[in-house]
Tab-separated table of C-alpha atoms and ligand atoms in Angstrom:
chain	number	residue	atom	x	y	z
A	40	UNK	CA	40.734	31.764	1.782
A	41	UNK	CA	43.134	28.796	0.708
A	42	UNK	CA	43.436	27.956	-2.904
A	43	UNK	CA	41.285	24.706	-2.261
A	44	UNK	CA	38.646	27.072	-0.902
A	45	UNK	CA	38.949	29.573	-3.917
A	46	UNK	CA	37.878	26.086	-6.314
A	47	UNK	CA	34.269	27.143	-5.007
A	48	UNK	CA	34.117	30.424	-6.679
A	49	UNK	CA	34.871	28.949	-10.373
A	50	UNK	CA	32.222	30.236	-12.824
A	51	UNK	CA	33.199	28.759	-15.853
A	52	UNK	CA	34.899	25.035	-15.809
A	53	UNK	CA	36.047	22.826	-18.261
A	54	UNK	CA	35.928	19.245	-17.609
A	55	UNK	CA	38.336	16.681	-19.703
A	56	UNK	CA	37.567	13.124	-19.915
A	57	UNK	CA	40.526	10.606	-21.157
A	58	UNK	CA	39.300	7.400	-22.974
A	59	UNK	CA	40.309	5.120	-20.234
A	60	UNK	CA	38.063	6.921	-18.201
A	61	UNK	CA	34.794	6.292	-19.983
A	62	UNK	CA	34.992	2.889	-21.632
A	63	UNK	CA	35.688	-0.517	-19.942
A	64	UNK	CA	39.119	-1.798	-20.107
A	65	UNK	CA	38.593	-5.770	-21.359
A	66	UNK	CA	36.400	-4.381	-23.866
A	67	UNK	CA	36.690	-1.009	-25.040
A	68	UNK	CA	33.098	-0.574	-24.819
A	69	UNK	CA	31.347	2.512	-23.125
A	70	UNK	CA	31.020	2.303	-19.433
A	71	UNK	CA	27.498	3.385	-18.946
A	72	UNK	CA	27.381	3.740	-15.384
A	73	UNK	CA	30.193	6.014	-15.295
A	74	UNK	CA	28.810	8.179	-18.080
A	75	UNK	CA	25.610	8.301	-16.179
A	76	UNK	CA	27.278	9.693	-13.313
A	77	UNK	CA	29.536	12.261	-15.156
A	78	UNK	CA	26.211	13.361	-16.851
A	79	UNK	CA	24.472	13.938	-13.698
A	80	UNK	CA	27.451	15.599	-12.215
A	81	UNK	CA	27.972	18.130	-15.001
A	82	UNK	CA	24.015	18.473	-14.998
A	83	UNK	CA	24.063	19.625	-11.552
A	84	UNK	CA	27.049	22.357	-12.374
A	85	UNK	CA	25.045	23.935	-14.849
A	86	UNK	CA	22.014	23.632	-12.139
A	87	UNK	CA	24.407	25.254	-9.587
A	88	UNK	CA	24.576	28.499	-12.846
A	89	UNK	CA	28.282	27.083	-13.832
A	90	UNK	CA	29.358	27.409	-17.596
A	91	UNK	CA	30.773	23.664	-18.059
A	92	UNK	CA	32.351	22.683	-21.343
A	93	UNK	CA	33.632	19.218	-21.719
A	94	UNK	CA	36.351	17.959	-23.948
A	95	UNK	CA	35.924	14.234	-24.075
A	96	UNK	CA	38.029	11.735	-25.884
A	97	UNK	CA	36.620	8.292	-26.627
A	98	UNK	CA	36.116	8.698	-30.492
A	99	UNK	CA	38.746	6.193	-31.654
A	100	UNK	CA	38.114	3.951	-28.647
A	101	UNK	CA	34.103	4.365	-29.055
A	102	UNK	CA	34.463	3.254	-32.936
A	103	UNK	CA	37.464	0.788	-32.658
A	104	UNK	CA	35.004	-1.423	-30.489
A	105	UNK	CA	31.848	-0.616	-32.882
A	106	UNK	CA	33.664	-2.451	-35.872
A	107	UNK	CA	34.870	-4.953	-33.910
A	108	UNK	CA	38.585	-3.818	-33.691
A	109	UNK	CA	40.296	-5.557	-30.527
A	110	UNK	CA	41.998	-2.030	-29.079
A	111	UNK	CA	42.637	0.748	-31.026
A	112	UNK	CA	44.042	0.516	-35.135
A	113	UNK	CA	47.436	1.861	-36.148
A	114	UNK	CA	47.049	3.251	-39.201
A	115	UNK	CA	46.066	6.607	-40.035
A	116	UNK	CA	42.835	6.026	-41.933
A	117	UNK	CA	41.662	3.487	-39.404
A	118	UNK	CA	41.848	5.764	-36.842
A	119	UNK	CA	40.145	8.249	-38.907
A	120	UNK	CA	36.978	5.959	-39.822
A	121	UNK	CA	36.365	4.854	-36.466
A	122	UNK	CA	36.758	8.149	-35.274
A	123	UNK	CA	33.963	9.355	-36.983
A	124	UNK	CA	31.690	6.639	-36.260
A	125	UNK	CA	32.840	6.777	-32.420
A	126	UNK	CA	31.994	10.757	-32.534
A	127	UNK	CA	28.395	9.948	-33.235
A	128	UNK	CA	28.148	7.379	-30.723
A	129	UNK	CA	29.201	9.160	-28.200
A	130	UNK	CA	27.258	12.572	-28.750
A	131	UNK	CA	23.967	10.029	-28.917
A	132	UNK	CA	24.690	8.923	-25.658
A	133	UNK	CA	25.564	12.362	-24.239
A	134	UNK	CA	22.741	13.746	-25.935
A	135	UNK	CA	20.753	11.241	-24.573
A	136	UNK	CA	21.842	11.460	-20.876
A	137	UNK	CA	21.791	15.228	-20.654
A	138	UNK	CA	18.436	14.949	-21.926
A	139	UNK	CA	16.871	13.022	-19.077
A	140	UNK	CA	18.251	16.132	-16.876
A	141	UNK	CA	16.818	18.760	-18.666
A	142	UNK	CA	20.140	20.148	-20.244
A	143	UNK	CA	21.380	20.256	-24.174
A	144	UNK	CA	24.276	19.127	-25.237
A	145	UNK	CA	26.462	20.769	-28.338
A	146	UNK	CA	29.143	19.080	-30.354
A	147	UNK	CA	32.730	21.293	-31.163
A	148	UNK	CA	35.307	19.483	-33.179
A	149	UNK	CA	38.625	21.268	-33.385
A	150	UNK	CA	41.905	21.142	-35.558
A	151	UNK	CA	45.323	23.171	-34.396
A	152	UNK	CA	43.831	25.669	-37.757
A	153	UNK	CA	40.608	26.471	-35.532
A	154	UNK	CA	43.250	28.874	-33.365
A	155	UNK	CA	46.102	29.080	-35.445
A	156	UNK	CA	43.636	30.662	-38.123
A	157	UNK	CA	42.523	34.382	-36.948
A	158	UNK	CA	38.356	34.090	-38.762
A	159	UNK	CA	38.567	30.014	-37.544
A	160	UNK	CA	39.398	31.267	-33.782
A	161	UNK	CA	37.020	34.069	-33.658
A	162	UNK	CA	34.152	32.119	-34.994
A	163	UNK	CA	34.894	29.474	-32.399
A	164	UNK	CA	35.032	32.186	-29.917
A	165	UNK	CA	31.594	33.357	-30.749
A	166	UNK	CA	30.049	29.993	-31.184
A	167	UNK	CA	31.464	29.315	-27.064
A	168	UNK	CA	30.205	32.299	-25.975
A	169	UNK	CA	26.810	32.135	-27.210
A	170	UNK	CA	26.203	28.078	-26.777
A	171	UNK	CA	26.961	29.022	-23.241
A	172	UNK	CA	25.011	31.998	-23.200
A	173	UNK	CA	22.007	29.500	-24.397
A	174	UNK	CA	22.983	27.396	-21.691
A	175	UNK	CA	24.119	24.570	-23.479
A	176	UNK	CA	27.130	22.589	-22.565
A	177	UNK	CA	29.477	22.174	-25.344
A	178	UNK	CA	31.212	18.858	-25.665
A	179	UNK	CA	34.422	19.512	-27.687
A	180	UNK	CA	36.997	17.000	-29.297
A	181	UNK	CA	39.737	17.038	-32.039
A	182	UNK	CA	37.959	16.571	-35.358
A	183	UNK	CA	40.133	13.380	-35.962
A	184	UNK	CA	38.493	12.408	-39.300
A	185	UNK	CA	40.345	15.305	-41.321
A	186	UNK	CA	43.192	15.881	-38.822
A	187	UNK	CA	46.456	14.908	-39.962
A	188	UNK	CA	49.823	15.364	-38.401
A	189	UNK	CA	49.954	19.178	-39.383
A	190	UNK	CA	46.931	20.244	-37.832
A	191	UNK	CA	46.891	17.730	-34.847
A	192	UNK	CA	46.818	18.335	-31.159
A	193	UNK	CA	47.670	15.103	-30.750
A	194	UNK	CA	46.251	14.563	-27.340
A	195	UNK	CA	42.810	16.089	-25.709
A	196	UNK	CA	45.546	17.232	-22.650
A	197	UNK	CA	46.543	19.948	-24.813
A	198	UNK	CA	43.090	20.527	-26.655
A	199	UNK	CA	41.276	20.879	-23.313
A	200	UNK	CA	44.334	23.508	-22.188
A	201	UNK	CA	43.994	25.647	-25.056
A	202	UNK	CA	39.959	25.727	-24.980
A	203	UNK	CA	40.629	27.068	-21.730
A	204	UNK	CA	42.954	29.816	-22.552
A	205	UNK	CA	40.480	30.755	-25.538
A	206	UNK	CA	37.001	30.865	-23.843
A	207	UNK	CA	38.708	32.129	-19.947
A	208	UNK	CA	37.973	29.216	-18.356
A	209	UNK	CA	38.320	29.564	-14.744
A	210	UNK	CA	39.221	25.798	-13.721
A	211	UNK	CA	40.227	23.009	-15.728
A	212	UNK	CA	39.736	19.475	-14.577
A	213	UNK	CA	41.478	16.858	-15.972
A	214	UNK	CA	40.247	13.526	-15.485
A	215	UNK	CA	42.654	10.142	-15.924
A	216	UNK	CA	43.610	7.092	-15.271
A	217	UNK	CA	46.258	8.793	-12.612
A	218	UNK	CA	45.679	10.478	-9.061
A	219	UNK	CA	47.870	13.744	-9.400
A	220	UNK	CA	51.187	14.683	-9.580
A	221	UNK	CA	53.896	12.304	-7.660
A	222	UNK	CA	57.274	13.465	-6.631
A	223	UNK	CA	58.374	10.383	-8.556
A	224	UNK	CA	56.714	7.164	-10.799
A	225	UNK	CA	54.882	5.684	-7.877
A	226	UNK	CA	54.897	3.014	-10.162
A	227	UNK	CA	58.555	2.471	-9.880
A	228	UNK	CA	59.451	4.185	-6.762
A	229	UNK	CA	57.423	3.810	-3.539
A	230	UNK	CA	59.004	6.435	-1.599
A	231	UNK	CA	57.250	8.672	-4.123
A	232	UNK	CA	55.100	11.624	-2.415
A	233	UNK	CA	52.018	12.934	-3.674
A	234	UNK	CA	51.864	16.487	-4.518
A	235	UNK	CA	48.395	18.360	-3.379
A	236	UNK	CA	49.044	21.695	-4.189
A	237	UNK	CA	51.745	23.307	-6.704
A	238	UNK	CA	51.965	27.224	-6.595
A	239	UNK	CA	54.750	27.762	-9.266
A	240	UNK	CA	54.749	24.917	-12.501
A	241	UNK	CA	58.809	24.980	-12.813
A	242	UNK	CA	60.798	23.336	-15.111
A	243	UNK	CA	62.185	20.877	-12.573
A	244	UNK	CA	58.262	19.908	-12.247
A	245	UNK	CA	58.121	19.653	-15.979
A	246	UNK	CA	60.651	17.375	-16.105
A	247	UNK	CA	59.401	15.167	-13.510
A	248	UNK	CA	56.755	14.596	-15.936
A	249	UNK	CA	58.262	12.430	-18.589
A	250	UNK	CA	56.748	9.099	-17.261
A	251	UNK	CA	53.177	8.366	-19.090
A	252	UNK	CA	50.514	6.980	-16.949
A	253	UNK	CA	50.641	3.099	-18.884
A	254	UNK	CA	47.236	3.615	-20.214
A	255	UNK	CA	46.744	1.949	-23.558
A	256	UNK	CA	43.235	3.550	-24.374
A	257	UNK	CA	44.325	7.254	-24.369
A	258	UNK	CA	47.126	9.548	-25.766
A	259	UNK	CA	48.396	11.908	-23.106
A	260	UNK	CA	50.719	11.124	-20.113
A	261	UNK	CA	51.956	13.384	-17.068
A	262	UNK	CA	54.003	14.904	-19.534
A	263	UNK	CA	51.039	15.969	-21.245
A	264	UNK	CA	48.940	16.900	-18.252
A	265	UNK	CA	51.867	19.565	-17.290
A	266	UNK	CA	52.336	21.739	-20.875
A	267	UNK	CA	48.129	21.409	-20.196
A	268	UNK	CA	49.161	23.337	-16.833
A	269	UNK	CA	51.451	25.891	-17.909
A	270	UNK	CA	49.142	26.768	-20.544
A	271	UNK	CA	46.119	26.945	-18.281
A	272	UNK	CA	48.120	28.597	-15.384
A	273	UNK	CA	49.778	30.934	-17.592
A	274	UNK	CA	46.153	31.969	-18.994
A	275	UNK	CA	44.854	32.377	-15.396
A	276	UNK	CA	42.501	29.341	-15.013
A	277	UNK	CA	43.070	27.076	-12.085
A	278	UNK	CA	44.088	23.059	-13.398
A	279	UNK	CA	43.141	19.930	-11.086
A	280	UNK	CA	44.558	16.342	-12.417
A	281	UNK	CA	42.051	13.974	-10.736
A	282	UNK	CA	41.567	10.487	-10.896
A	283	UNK	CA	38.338	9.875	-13.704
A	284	UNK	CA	37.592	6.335	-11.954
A	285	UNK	CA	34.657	7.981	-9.642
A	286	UNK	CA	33.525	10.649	-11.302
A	287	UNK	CA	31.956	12.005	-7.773
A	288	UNK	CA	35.552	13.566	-7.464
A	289	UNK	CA	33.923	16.337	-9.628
A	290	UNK	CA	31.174	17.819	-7.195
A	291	UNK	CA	34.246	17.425	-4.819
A	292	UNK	CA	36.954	19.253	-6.257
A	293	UNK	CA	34.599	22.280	-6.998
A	294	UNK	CA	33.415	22.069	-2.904
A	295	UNK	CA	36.913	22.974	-2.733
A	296	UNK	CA	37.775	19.124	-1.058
A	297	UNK	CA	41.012	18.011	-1.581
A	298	UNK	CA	41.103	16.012	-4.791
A	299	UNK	CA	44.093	15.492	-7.014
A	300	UNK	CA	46.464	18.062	-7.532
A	301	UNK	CA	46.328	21.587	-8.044
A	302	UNK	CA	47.845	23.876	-9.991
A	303	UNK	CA	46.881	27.051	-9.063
A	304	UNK	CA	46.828	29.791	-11.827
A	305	UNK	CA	48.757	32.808	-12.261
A	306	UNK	CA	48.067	35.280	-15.425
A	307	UNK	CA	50.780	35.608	-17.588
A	308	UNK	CA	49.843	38.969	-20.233
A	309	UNK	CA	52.975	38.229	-22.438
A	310	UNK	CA	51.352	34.434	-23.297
A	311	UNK	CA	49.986	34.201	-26.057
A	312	UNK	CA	47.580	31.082	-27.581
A	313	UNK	CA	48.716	31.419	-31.471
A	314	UNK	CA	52.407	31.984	-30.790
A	315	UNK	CA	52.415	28.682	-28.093
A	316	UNK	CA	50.706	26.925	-31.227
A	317	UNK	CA	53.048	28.010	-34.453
A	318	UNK	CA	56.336	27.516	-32.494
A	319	UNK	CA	54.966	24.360	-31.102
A	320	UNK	CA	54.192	23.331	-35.045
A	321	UNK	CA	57.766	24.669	-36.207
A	322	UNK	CA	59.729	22.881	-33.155
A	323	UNK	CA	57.499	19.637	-34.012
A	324	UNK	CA	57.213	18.955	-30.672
A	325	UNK	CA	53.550	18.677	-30.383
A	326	UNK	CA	52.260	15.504	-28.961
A	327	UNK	CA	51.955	13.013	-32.191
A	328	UNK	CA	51.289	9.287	-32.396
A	329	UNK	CA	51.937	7.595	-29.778
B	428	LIG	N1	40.575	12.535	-30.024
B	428	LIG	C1	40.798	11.154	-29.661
B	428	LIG	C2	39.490	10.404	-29.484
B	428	LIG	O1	38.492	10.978	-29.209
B	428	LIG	C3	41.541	10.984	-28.372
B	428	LIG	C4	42.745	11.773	-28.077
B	428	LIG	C5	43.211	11.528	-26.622
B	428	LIG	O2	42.842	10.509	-26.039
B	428	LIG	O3	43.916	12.325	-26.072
B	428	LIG	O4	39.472	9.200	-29.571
């Protein structure tokens, strides 16, 4: 079986949405057709007896366009307030949606403190375990209206990575504005070669990553999407960076088609989710405003 083929097998999946993904560029508003077909997608996972947990971004963008804001506000508090009115929004309309399938939804906002904090992690633990056990799908974001830089994960690349390592995800599936992994900015250079498959994340791979995708709506570039991989490799769960555009690339990647690019996972015991966390607080190189 090739590793494409293996993508079949995944029990337990988490899907991340970027902001560009699920609102309309000229106006920042929800695109409604797109969340009805990422609803129905996920739907039909947890029809097929797949775990799926989501980790969708949009808060910020969701609330920036509520109040009227023309793209997203720069200070702090801003962000904050729409962030919480964006949050409900968007778990209405998810509620909603998985609703008219038959399926429940469940909200989980995190800080860096959820994991960093031993009671904090284990509760979360729990909570995963049994909202999946109830067959809910749990729809997880950073909880941006008491986050500050200290407890930030700065991007949902990251948040969606370690959710992964913490619950033993299986598969991650990122979902952008971007198709995969190039061999170079195919924005810059078009000799640049798309990458389907990458067996070993090195660091000449992480370096390649330094270019962001351009997209204004959301935090996280390539750079971004690759510490995602090492830390979902290293915890053993395949990673797929797909294009979000047509959210049909979901049913697809998990028929084992070949979608995006794949990282393919490879357990590393010695990895550990609070250590990556406090040296990536003390370095202060976690992903911050951008
Ligand atoms: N948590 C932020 C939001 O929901 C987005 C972070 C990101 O786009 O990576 O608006």
């Amino acid at each position: 079986m090739n590793f494409r083929e293996q993508l079949k097998e995944k029990k337990r999946i988490i899907i991340k949405i970027g902001s560009s993904s699920l609102t309309h560029p000229e106006t920042g508003n929800l695109n409604l057709t797109k969340l009805e077909i990422l609803v129905r997608e996920i739907s039909d996972l947890r029809n097929m007896g797949k775990d799926v947990v989501i980790v969708s971004s949009g808060a910020i963008a969701v609330g920036s366009s509520a109040v009227g804001f023309r793209g997203k506000p720069v200070d702090l508090a801003s962000k904050q307030a729409c962030a919480a009115i964006g949050q409900a929004k968007l778990m209405m309309i998810y509620q909603k949606l998985f609703a008219e399938y038959g399926h429940v939804a469940a909200q989980v906002l995190m800080t860096k403190n959820t994991i960093t904090d031993p009671v904090s992690r284990e509760n979360a633990h729990n909570t995963f375990q049994e909202l999946l056990k109830l067959g809910a799908i749990p729809i997880v974001n950073e909880n941006d209206t008491v986050s500050t830089y200290e407890i930030r994960f700065g991007d949902n690349d990251t948040l969606s990575a370690l959710v992964a390592s913490l619950i033993d995800a299986d598969l991650l599936i990122l979902l952008s504005d971007i198709d995969g992994l190039f061999t170079d900015d195919p924005h810059q250079n078009p000799d640049a070669r798309f990458i389907d498959t990458v067996e070993e994340l090195d660091d000449r791979l992480l370096q390649m990553g330094k270019s962001t995708s351009g997209s204004s709506v959301g935090t996280g570039g390539m750079s971004t999407k690759l510490t995602a991989a090492k830390i979902a490799t290293t915890s053993g769960a395949d990673m797929v960076i797909a294009n979000g555009e047509d959210f049909h690339v979901i049913h697809k990647i998990v028929q084992g088609r070949s979608q995006g690019t794949l990282f393919v996972g490879k357990k590393d015991h010695s990895f550990s989710l609070v250590n990556y966390i406090r040296s990536e607080m003390t370095s202060g190189t976690a992903a911050g405003e951008r």
